[in-house]
Structures are given as structure tokens and as C-alpha cells.
Short mmCIF file of C-alpha atoms in Angstrom, two decimals:
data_model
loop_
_atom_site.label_atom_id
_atom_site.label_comp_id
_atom_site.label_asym_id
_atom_site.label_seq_id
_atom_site.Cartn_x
_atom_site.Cartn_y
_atom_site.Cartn_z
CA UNK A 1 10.34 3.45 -6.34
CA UNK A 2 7.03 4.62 -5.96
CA UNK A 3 3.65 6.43 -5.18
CA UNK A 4 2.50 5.31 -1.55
CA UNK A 5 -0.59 6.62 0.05
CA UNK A 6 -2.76 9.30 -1.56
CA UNK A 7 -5.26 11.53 0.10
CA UNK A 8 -7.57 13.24 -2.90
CA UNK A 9 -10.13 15.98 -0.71
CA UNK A 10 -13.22 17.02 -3.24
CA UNK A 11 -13.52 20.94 -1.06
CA UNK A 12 -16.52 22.03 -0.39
CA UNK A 13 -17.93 25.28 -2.03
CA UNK A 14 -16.41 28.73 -0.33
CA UNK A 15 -18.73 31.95 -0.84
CA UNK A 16 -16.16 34.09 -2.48
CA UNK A 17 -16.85 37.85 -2.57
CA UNK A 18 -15.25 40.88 -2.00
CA UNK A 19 -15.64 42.45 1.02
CA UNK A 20 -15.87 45.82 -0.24
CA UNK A 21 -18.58 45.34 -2.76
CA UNK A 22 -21.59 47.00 -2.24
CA UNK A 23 -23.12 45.66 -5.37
CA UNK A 24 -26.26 44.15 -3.48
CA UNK A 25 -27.30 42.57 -7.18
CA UNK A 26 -24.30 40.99 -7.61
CA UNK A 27 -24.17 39.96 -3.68
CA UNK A 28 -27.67 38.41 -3.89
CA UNK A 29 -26.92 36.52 -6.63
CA UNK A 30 -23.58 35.02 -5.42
CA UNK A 31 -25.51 34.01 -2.74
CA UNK A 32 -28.25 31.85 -4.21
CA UNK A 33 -24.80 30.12 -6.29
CA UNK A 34 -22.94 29.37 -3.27
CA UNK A 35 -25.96 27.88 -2.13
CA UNK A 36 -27.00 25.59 -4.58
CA UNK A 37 -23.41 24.13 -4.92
CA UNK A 38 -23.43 23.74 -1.24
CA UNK A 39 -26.84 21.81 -1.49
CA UNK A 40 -25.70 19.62 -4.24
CA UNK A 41 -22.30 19.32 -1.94
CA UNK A 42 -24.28 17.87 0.71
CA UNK A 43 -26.58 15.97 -1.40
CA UNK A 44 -23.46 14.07 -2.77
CA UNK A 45 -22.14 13.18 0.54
CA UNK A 46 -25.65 12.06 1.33
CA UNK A 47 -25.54 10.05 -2.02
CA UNK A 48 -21.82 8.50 -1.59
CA UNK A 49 -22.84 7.19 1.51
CA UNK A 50 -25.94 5.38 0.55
CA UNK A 51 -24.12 4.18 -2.28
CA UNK A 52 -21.63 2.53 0.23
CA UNK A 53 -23.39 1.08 2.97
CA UNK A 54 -26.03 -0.61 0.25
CA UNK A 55 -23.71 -1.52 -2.61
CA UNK A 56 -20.13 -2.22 -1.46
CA UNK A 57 -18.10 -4.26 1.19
CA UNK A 58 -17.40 -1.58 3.58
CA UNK A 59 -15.86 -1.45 7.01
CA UNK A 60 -15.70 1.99 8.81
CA UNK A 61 -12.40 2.50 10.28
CA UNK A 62 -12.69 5.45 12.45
CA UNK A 63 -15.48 7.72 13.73
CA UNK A 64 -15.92 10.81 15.46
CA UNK A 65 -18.61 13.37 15.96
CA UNK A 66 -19.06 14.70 13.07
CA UNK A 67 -17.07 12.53 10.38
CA UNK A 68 -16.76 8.68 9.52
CA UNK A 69 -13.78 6.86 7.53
CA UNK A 70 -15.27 3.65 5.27
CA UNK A 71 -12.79 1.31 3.97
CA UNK A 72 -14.30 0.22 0.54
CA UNK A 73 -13.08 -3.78 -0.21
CA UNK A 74 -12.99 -5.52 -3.71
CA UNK A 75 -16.02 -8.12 -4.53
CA UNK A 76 -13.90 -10.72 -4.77
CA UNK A 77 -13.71 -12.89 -2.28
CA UNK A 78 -10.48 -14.11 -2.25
CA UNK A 79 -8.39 -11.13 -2.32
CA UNK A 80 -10.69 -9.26 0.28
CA UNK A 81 -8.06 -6.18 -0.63
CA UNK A 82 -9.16 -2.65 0.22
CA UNK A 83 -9.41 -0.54 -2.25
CA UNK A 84 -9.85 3.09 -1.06
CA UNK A 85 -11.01 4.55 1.96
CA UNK A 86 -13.60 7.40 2.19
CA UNK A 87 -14.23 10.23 4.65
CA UNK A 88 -16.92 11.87 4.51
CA UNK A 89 -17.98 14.80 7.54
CA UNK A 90 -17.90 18.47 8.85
CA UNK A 91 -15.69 19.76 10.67
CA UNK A 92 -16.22 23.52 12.36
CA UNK A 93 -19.50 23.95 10.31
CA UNK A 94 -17.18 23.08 6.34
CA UNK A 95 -18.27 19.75 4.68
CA UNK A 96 -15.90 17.27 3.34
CA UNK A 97 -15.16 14.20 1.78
CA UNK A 98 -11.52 12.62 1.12
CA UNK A 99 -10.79 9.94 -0.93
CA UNK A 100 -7.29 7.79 0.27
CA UNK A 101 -5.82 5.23 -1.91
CA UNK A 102 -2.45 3.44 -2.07
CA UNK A 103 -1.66 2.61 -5.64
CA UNK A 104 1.28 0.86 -4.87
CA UNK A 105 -0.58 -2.21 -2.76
CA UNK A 106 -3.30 -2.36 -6.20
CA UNK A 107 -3.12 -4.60 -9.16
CA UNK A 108 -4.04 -3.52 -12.26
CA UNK A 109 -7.44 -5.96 -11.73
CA UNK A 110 -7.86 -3.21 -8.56
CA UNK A 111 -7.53 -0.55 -10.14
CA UNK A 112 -9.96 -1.65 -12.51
CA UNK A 113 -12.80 -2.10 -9.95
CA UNK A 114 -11.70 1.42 -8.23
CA UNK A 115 -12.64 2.91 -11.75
CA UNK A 116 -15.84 1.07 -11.54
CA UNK A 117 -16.55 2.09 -8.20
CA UNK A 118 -15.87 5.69 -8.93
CA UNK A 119 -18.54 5.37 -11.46
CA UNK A 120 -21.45 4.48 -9.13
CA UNK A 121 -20.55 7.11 -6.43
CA UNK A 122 -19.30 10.06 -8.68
CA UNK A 123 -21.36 11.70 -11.55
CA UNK A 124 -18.06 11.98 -13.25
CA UNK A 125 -17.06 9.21 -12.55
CA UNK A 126 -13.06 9.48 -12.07
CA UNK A 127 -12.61 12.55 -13.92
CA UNK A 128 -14.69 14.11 -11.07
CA UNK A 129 -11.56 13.62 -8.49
CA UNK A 130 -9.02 14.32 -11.38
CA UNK A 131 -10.53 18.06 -11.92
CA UNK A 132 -12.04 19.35 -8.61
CA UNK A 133 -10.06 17.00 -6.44
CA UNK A 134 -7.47 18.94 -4.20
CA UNK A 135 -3.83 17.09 -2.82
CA UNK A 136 -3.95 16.78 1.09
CA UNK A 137 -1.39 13.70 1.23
CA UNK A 138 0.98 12.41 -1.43
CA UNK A 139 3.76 9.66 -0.49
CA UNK A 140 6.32 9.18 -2.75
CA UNK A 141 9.23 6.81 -2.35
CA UNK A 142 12.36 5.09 -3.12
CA UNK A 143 13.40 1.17 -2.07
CA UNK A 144 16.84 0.30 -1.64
CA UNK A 145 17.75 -3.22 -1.50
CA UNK A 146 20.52 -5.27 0.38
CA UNK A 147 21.98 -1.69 2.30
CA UNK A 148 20.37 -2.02 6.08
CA UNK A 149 18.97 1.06 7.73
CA UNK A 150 21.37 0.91 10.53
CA UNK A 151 24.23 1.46 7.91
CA UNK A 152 22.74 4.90 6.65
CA UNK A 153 21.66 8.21 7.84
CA UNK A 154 19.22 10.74 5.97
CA UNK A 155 20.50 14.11 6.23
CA UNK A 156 18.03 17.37 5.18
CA UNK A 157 19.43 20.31 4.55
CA UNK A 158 16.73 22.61 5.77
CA UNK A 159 15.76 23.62 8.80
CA UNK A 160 12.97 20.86 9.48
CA UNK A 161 12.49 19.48 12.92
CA UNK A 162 14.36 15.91 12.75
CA UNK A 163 13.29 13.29 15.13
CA UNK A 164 14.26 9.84 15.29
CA UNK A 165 11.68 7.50 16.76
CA UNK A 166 11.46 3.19 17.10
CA UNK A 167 14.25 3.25 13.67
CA UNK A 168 12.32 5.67 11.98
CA UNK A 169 14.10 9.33 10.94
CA UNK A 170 11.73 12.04 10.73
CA UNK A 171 12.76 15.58 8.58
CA UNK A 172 9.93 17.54 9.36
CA UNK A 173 6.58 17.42 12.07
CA UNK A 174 3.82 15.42 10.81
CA UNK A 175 1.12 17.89 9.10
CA UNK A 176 4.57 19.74 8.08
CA UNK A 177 4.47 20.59 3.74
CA UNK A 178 6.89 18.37 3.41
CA UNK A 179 8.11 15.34 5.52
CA UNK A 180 10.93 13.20 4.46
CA UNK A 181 11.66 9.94 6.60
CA UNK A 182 13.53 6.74 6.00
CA UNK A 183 12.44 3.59 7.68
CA UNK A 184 13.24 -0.07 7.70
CA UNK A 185 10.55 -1.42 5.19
CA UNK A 186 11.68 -4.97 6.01
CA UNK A 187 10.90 -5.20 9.49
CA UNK A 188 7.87 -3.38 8.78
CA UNK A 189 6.79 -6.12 6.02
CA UNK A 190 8.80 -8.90 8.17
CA UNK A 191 10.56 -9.60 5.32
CA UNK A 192 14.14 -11.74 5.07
CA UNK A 193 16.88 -9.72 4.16
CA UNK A 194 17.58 -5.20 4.14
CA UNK A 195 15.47 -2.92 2.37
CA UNK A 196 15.16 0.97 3.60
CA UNK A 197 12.72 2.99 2.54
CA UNK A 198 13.41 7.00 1.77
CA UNK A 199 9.76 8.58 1.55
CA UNK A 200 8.99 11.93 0.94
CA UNK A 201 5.18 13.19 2.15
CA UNK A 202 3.40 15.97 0.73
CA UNK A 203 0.86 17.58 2.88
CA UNK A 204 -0.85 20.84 1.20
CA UNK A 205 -4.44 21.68 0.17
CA UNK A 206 -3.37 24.02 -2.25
CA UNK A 207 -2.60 22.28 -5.07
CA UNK A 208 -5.21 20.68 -7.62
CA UNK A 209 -4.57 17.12 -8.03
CA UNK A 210 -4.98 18.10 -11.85
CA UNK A 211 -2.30 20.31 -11.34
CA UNK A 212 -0.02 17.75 -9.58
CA UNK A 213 0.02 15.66 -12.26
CA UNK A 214 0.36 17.38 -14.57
CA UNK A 215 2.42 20.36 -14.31
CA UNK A 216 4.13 19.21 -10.98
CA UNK A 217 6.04 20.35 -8.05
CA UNK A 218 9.12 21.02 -6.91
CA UNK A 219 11.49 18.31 -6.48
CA UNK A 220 10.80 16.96 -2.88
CA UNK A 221 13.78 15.00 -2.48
CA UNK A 222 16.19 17.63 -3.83
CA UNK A 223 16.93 19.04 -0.57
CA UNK A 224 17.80 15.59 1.37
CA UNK A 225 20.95 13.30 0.40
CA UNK A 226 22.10 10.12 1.88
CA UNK A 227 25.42 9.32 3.64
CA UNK A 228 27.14 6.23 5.10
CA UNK A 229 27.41 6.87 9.23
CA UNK A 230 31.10 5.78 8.76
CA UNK A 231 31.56 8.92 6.93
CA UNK A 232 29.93 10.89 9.37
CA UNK A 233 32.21 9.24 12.00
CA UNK A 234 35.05 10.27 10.39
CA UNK A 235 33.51 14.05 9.77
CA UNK A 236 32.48 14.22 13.47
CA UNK A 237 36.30 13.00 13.74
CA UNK A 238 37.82 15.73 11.95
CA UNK A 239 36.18 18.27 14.29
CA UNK A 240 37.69 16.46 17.18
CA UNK A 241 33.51 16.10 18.55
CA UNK A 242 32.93 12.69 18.58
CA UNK A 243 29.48 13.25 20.34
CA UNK A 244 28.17 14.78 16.83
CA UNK A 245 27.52 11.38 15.28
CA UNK A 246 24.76 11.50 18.17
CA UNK A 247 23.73 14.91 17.81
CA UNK A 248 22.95 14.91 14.05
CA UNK A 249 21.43 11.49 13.90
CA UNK A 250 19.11 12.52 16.31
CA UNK A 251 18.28 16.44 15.98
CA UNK A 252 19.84 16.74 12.34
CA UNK A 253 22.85 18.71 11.07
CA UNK A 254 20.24 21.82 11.22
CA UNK A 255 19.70 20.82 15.13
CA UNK A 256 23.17 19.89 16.08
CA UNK A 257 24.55 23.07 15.26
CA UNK A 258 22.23 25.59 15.92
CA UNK A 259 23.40 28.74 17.03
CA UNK A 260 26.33 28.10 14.80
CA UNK A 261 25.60 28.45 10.82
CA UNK A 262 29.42 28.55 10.09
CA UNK A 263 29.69 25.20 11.47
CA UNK A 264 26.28 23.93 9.50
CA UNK A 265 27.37 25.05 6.41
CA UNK A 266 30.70 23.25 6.64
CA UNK A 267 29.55 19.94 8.15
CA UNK A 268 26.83 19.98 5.17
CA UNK A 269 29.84 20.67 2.55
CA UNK A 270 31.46 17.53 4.06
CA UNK A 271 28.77 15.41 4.38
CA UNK A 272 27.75 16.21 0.18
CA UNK A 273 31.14 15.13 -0.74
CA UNK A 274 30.33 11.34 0.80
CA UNK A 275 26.69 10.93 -0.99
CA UNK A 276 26.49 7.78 -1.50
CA UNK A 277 26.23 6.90 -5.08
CA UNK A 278 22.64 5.82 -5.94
CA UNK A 279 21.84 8.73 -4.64
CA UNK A 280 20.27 10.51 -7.84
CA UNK A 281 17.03 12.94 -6.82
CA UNK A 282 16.82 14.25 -10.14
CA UNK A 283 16.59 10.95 -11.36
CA UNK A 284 14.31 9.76 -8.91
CA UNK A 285 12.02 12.96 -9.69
CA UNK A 286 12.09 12.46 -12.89
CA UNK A 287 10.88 8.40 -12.68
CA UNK A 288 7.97 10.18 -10.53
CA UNK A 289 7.08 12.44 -12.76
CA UNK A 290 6.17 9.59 -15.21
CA UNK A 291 4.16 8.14 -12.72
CA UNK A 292 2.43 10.48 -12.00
CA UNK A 293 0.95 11.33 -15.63
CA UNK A 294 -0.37 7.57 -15.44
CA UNK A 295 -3.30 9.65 -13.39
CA UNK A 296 -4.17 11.64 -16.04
CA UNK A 297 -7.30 10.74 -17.57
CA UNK A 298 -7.35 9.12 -21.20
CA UNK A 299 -9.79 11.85 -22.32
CA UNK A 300 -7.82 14.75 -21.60
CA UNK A 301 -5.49 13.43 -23.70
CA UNK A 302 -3.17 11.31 -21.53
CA UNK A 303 -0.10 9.74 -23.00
CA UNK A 304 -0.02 6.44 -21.57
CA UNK A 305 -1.70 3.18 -22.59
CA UNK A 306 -4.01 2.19 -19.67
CA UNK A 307 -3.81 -1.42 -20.24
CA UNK A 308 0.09 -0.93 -19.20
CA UNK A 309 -0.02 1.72 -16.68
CA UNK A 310 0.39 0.30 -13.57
CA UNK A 311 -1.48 3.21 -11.51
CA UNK A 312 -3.60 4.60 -14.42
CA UNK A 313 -7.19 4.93 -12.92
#
């Protein structure tokens, strides 16, 4: 298990006020703040980018009108790994810049140079993302080893849109809160042998990345549980509908019986009694957790030695 692709937004400032103030003072001088800090916003973006195109091995991965993504690559020449990837644009008139970075592809030698990278383009250095840096995506994840995908079926409890696309299950739309899919990691990798992935995606702007790490979330994976499809064969059975093997592996239990939240109820019942085994969410959440505090920079006291923390930036 786990922590996939990250997506770290630094927010641009917001003039804050309330609307029925009449306090002109008070108005004027909010004012002159909220535009300073949304100088020195720009200025920053003006600054990271210079800093990129002049100092780094960059490649820019998408563009549009207003916005451009640069894939940053470590110096050496062997690995030629990327290291992060930086947006930086305005969209509808609101600047911002988005840092994206999969810890799990990084070595600790990566990470290293990420630090030092964050040095040159942040005044803060690292600690700039940790405390003003807001979550927009979060992957985390669980590997399972020698059980094929075609042997299993993810089952959400909720009432999330499930789709099931090229092998892929999908509990939840794309820019949904929370997505939970499941996906055969070896093809993807074109790797020998089974391994499934079970990922669960945050997407939310409303939650420091401070804040992530260190007081948490709720447990994404608490409300999804994972079932043999012989056991939903012989569920589907014991209704006498043989067509709801079908049904739920491609709309979901929530899907398959809507209109009908007897039914759902009972079919979920059923299905919880044939978890399979290593299927432990508390657990899983709990290994997360850990991970996550490998974020936390050593000044504010983290925990963990960086020299053995695997993510720690």
C-alpha cells in the first residue's frame, strides 16, 4: 500500500470582507492587503517560472490559454525521472499554481533533489507547500498480489455513480470527493503474474495539506469492501435473478436496485458476510495515516527520521 499521485494547489489571495460593513477605514485598508498579497502572488508565479525554464530540465506537458503544466526532471542523466509537475495559470480572472507529485514512483535520492528544488523556487522552501498548500488530489492505495481482477468485484455502499470501463470499476464521477476504483495494475505495468489495485482518490480544495497530515480525514475506504464474484453468484442465486451479477458489476448494488432500498439493504447484508479476508480498512487507514505524517516537516516537530522515511520531503 500506498500514496499515489498528489496534487498540492498554493490558492491565490481572496479579498475577504463582509458585505455589510460600512467601515470605509477598515474597507480601504483590506484593500491595499489583498492587493499586495495578490502582487507578490503573481510575482511568484512570475518567479517559479523563470526559475524553471533557466535552471531545471523541464518539459511542458499541456497548455492552454491561460495556464501551462511543466514536468520538472532530475539532473541526473541516467534516471531522467520526473520529479513533480507544475501548473502555473488563471483561470476566470483567479491565479494559480499546483504542484503534482507521485511519491510512490521517487527514491529517497528523488526526494532529496525535490527538497532541493523546492528551495530555489519557494521562499520557504518546502514548508511553504506544507502550510499554505491546499489538497486538490490525493491517491491512496492498496496492492494485492497473486488474486486477478477478474476474480473480484469492489462493492461501495453509497450511492456513488459506478461505472465499469476497459477493466477498470469506477465508485464515483471523476471530480467526485471521493472516487474509489480497482484496476488491474499488472496489465497496466505489463507485469507477469495478478496484482489489483484498490485506490481511493480524494478530490477537495478544502482541506489544508497541513491539516491532512496531520489531523486527517475520514476513513476513505471505510465505506467500500471487497467480495469474491462467486459469492455474488450465489447471492444473485438466492434471489432467483441471475441477471444481478450483471447489474451490480456494472451500475453497483446502489444502481441495480434503485427504486428498491429493501432489496439494497439486504443484498449489502449478504454481500458483508462474504468480505473477503484481507479486507481490513481500518487497518489499511491506519498504515496511511503513518504515511502520511512522513510529510510533516522536521521543524514542526515531526516524528519520523528523514533518512528512513520513504516519502518524507
Amino acid at each position: 500500500m500506498g500514496i499515489d499521485r498528489i496534487v498540492i494547489g498554493i490558492p491565490s489571495p481572496k479579498f475577504k470582507i463582509n458585505n455589510d460593513s460600512t467601515d470605509q477605514a477598515l474597507i480601504n485598508e483590506l484593500t491595499k492587503k489583498y492587493v499586495y498579497e495578490k502582487n507578490h502572488y503573481i510575482k511568484q508565479q512570475h518567479y517559479i517560472k523563470h526559475t524553471i525554464l533557466n535552471m531545471t530540465k523541464y518539459k511542458i506537458e499541456n497548455q492552454k490559454n491561460n495556464a501551462r503544466c511543466y514536468s520538472i526532471y532530475s539532473d541526473n542523466a541516467v534516471k531522467n525521472k520526473r520529479l513533480c509537475a507544475i501548473t502555473i495559470g488563471r483561470n476566470h480572472g483567479n491565479y494559480f499554481l499546483n504542484i503534482a507529485i507521485n511519491p510512490s514512483n521517487l527514491s529517497q535520492d528523488d526526494l532529496f533533489e525535490l527538497q532541493g528544488l523546492f528551495s530555489i523556487l519557494f521562499n520557504n522552501h518546502y514548508e511553504e507547500i506544507y502550510q499554505k498548500g491546499v489538497v486538490s488530489h490525493f491517491e491512496f492505495f492498496i496492492d494485492v498480489s497473486d488474486i486477478h481482477i477478474a476474480d473480484l468485484l469492489l462493492i461501495d455502499e453509497g450511492r456513488r455513480k459506478t461505472t465499469l470501463f476497459k477493466g477498470t470499476t469506477y465508485h464515483g464521477c471523476r471530480k467526485s470527493p471521493l472516487v474509489c476504483t480497482m484496476y488491474d495494475k499488472a496489465a497496466q505495468q505489463k507485469l507477469g503474474g495478478a496484482l489489483t489495485r484498490i485506490e481511493a482518490r480524494i478530490n477537495r480544495r478544502d482541506i489544508k495539506f497541513s491539516d491532512l497530515v496531520e489531523n486527517g480525514i475520514s476513513n476513505p475506504f471505510e465505506k467500500f469492501f471487497v467480495v469474491h464474484k462467486n459469492s455474488l453468484q450465489l447471492i444473485a442465486q438466492e434471489w432467483k435473478q441471475p441477471q444481478l451479477v450483471d447489474l451490480i458489476q456494472e451500475l453497483g448494488v446502489y444502481g441495480a436496485t434503485q427504486g428498491n432500498p429493501s432489496a439494497r439493504k439486504k443484498i449489502l447484508e449478504r454481500l458483508h458476510e462474504h468480505t473477503v479476508s484481507w479486507w481490513q480498512p481500518q487497518l489499511f487507514w491506519e498504515a496511511h495515516r503513518k504515511m502520511l505524517l512522513e510529510f510533516k516537516p522536521a521543524f514542526l516537530g515531526g516524528s519520523l527520521d528523514e533518512d528512513q522515511c520513504p516519502v518524507m520531503l
